[in-house]
Short mmCIF file of C-alpha atoms and ligand atoms in Angstrom, two decimals:
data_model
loop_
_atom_site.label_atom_id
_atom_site.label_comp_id
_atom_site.label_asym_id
_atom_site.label_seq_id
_atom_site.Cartn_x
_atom_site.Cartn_y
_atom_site.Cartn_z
CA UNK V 1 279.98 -142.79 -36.00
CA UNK V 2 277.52 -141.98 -32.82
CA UNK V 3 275.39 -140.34 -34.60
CA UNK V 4 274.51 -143.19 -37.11
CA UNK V 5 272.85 -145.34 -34.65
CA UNK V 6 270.87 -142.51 -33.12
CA UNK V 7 267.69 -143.02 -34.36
CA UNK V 8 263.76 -140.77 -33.59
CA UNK V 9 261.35 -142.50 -31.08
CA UNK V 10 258.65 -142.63 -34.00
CA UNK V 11 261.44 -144.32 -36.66
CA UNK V 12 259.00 -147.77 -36.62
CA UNK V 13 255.80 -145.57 -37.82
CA UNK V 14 257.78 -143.40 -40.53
CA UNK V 15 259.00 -147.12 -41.85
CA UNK V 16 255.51 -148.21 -42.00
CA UNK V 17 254.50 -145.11 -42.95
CA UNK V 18 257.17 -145.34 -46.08
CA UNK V 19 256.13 -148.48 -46.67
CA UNK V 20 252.69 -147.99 -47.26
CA UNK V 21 253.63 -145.25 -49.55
CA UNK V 22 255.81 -147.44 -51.39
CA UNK V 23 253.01 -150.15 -52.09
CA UNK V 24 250.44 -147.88 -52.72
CA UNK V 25 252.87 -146.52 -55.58
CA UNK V 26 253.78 -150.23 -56.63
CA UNK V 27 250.35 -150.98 -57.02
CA UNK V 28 249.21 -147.55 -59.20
CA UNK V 29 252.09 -148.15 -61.13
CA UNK V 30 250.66 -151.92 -62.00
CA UNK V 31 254.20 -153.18 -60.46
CA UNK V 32 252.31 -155.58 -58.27
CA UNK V 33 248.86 -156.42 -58.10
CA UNK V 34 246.50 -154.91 -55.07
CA UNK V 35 246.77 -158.44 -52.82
CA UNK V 36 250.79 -158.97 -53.70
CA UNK V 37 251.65 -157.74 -49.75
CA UNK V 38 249.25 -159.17 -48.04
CA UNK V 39 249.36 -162.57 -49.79
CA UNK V 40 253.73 -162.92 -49.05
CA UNK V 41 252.42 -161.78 -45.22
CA UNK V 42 250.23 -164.26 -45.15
CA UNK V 43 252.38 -166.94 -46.32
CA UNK V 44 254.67 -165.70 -43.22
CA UNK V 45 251.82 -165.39 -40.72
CA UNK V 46 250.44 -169.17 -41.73
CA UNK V 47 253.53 -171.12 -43.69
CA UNK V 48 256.71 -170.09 -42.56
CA UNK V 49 258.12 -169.00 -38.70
CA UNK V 50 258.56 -169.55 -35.76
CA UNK V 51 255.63 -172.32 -35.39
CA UNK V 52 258.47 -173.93 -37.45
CA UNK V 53 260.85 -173.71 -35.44
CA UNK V 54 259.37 -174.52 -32.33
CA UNK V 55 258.28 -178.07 -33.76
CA UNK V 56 261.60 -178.74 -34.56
CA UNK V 57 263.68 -177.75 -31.38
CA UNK V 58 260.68 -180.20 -29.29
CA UNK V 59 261.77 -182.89 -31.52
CA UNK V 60 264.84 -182.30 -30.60
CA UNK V 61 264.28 -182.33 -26.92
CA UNK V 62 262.22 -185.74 -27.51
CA UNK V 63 264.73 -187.43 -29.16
CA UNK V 64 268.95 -186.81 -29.00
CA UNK V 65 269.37 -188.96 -32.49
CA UNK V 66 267.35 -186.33 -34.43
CA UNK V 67 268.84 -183.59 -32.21
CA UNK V 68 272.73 -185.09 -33.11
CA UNK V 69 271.04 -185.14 -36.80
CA UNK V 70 269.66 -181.35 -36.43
CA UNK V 71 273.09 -180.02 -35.76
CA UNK V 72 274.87 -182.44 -37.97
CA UNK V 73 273.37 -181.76 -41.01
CA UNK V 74 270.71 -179.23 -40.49
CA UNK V 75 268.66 -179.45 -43.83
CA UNK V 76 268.50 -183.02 -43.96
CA UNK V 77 267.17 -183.57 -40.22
CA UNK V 78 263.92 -180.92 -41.32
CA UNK V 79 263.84 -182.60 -44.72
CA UNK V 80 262.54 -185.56 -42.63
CA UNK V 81 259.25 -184.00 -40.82
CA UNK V 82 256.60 -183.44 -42.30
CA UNK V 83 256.62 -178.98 -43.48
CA UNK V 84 255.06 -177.31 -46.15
CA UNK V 85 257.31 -176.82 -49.72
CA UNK V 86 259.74 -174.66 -49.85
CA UNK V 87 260.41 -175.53 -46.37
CA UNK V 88 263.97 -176.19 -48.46
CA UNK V 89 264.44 -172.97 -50.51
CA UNK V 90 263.68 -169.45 -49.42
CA UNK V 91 266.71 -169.10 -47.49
CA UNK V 92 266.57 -172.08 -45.92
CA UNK V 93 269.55 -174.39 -47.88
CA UNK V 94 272.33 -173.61 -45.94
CA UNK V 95 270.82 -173.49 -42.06
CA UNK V 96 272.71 -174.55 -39.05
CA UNK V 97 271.05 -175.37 -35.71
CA UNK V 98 273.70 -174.85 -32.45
CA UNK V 99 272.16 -176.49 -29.45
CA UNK V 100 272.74 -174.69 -26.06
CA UNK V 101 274.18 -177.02 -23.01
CA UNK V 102 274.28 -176.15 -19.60
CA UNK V 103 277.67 -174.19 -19.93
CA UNK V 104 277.38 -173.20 -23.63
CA UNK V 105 274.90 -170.31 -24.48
CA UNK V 106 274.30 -169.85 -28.09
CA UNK V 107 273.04 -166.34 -30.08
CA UNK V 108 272.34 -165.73 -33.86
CA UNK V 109 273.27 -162.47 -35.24
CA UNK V 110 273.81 -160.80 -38.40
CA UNK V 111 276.73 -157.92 -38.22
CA UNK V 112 276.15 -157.54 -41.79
CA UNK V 113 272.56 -156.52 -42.65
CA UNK V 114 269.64 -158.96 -41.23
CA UNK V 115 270.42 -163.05 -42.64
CA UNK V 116 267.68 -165.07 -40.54
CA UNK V 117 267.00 -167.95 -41.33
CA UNK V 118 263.56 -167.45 -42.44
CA UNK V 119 261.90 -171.03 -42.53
CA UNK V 120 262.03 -171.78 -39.15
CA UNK V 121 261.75 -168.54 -37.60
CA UNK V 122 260.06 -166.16 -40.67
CA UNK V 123 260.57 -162.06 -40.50
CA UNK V 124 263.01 -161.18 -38.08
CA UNK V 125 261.92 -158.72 -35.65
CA UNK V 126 262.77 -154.78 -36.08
CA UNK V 127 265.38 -155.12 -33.72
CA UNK V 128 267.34 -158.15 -35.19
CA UNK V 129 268.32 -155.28 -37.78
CA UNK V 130 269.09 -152.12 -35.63
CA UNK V 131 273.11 -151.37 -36.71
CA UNK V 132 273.30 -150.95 -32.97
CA UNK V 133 271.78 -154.06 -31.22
CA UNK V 134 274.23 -155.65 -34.20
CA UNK V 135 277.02 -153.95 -33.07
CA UNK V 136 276.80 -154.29 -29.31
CA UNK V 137 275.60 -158.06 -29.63
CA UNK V 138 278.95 -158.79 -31.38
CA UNK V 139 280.76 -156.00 -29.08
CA UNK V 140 279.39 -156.87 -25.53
CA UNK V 141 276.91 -160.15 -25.86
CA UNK V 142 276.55 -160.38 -22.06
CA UNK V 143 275.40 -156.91 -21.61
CA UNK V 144 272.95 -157.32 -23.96
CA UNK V 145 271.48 -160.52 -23.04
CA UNK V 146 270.99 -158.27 -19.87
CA UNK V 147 268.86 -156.14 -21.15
CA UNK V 148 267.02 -159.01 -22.66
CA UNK V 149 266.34 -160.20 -19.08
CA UNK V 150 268.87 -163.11 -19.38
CA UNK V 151 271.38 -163.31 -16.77
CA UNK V 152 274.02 -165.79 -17.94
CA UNK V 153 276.34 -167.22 -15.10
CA UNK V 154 280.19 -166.44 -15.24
CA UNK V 155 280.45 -170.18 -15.72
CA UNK V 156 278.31 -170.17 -19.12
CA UNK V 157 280.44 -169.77 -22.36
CA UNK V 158 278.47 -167.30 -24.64
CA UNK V 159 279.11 -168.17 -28.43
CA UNK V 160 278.28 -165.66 -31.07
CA UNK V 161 277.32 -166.94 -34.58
CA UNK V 162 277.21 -164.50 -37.36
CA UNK V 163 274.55 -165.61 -40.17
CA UNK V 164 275.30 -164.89 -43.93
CA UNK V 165 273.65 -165.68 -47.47
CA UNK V 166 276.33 -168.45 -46.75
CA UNK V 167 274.96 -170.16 -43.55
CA UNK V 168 272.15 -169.01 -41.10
CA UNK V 169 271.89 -170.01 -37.36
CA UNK V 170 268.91 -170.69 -34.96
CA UNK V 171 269.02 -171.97 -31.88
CA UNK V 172 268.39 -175.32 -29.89
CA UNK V 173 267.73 -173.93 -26.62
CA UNK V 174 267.87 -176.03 -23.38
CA UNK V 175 264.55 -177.90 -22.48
CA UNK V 176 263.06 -176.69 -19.35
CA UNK V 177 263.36 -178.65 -16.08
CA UNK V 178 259.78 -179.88 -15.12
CA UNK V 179 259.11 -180.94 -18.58
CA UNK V 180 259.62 -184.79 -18.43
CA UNK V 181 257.18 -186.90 -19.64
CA UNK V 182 255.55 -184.13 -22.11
CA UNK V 183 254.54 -184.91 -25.63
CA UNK V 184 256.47 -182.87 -29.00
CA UNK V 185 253.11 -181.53 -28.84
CA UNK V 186 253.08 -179.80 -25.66
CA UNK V 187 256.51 -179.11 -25.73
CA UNK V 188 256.38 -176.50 -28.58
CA UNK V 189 254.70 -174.15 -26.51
CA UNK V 190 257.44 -173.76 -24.36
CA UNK V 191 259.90 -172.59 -27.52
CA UNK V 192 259.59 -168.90 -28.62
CA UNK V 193 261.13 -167.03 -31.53
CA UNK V 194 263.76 -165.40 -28.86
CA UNK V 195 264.90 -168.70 -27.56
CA UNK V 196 265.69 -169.98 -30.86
CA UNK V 197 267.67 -166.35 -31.55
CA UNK V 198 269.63 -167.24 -27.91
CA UNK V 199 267.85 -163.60 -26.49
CA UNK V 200 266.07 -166.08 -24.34
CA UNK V 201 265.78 -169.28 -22.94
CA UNK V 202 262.46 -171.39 -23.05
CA UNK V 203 259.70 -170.83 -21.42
CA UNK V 204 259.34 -172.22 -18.41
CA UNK V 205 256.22 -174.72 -17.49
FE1 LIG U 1 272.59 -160.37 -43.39
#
C-alpha cells in the first residue's frame, strides 16, 4: 500500500497542467462556455470561504448565545446573519460547528475523499485531500498537528471528526487572549482557514 501515497515533487503542476488540458477540451468541445471556470472561481474567491467563516466564529467569540446556537443547530445560527444565497445549499445543509475549549482540541477531516464544508471555508486546500495527510490525521492526529506547528499539551483531548455528504465539520477555535474589548469586526482577522480545520489555532494579536 506504500507505494500509493508516494507521490512526484511536481504532482501539483501536472494537476494543473491536466486541468488546463481538460478545460481547454471542454470548451472546444462547446461543453462549457470560455468564462465557465473562471466565473465558479470567482464565485469562490468573492462569495463563498473562509471570509465566511471567519465572520461567523467572531460572532461566536462576541456572543456565547449565538455560539451555544452555532453548535446546536449549525444551519439555523448562519441562517440568521446576514450571507449571500446559497449560503444554505452548495454543501452547506447539513454543517456542524465543534467549538474548541481549553482541554478539547477539535480537527475536520475527510478519510473518505475531500467533504468540506464549502460555505464557510470554500475549496479545500491540496492537502485536505492527500490519501496520506487523511490517513495519518485519523492514524496519529498529534503527530500531525506537529508538523503543522501545533504543539497540543498532554492535557488537551484531541477529537477527530470525519465529514461526509451526511454532515461536514469546521471549527470554533479558541479566541485569543489579549483580544477583550475588540469588535466582530476586528476579530475576524484573527480566524484563518486552518483554525477553523483545527491545523491551527487563531492568530494571535
Ligand atoms: Fe469526502
Amino acid at each position: 500500500m506504500q507505494e500509493l501515497f508516494e507521490y512526484s515533487d511536481d504532482r501539483e503542476e501536472r494537476n494543473a497542467a491536466r486541468a488546463n488540458a481538460l478545460e481547454s477540451l471542454l470548451i472546444e468541445k462547446g461543453i462549457i462556455g470560455e468564462q465557465s471556470i473562471d466565473k465558479i472561481l470567482e464565485y469562490f474567491d468573492t462569495k463563498m470561504g473562509p471570509f465566511n467563516g471567519a465572520r461567523i466564529v467572531a460572532r461566536a467569540w462576541t456572543d456565547e448565545t449565538f455560539k451555544e446556537w452555532l453548535v446546536e443547530d449549525t444551519p439555523g445560527a448562519i441562517a440568521s446573519m446576514d450571507f449571500p444565497t446559497g449560503m444554505a445549499g452548495a454543501e452547506g445543509e447539513h454543517m456542524r460547528a465543534v467549538a474548541n475549549g481549553p482541554y478539547d482540541h477539535n480537527m475536520i477531516i475527510c478519510t473518505l475523499c475531500s467533504c468540506y464544508p464549502f460555505p464557510v471555508l470554500g475549496l479545500p486546500p491540496y492537502w485536505y485531500k492527500d490519501p496520506a495527510f487523511r490517513a495519518r490525521a485519523a492514524r496519529e492526529p498529534r503527530a500531525v498537528l506537529e508538523e503543522f506547528g501545533l504543539n497540543l499539551g498532554p492535557d488537551v483531548r484531541v477529537h477527530l471528526w470525519d465529514s461526509s455528504a451526511q454532515i461536514r465539520w469546521f471549527v470554533i477555535p479558541e479566541r485569543p487572549y489579549g483580544t477583550s474589548g475588540w469588535s466582530e469586526e476586528e476579530l475576524v482577522r484573527l480566524v484563518t482557514p486552518e483554525s477553523m480545520m483545527g491545523v491551527a489555532l487563531a492568530e494571535s494579536p
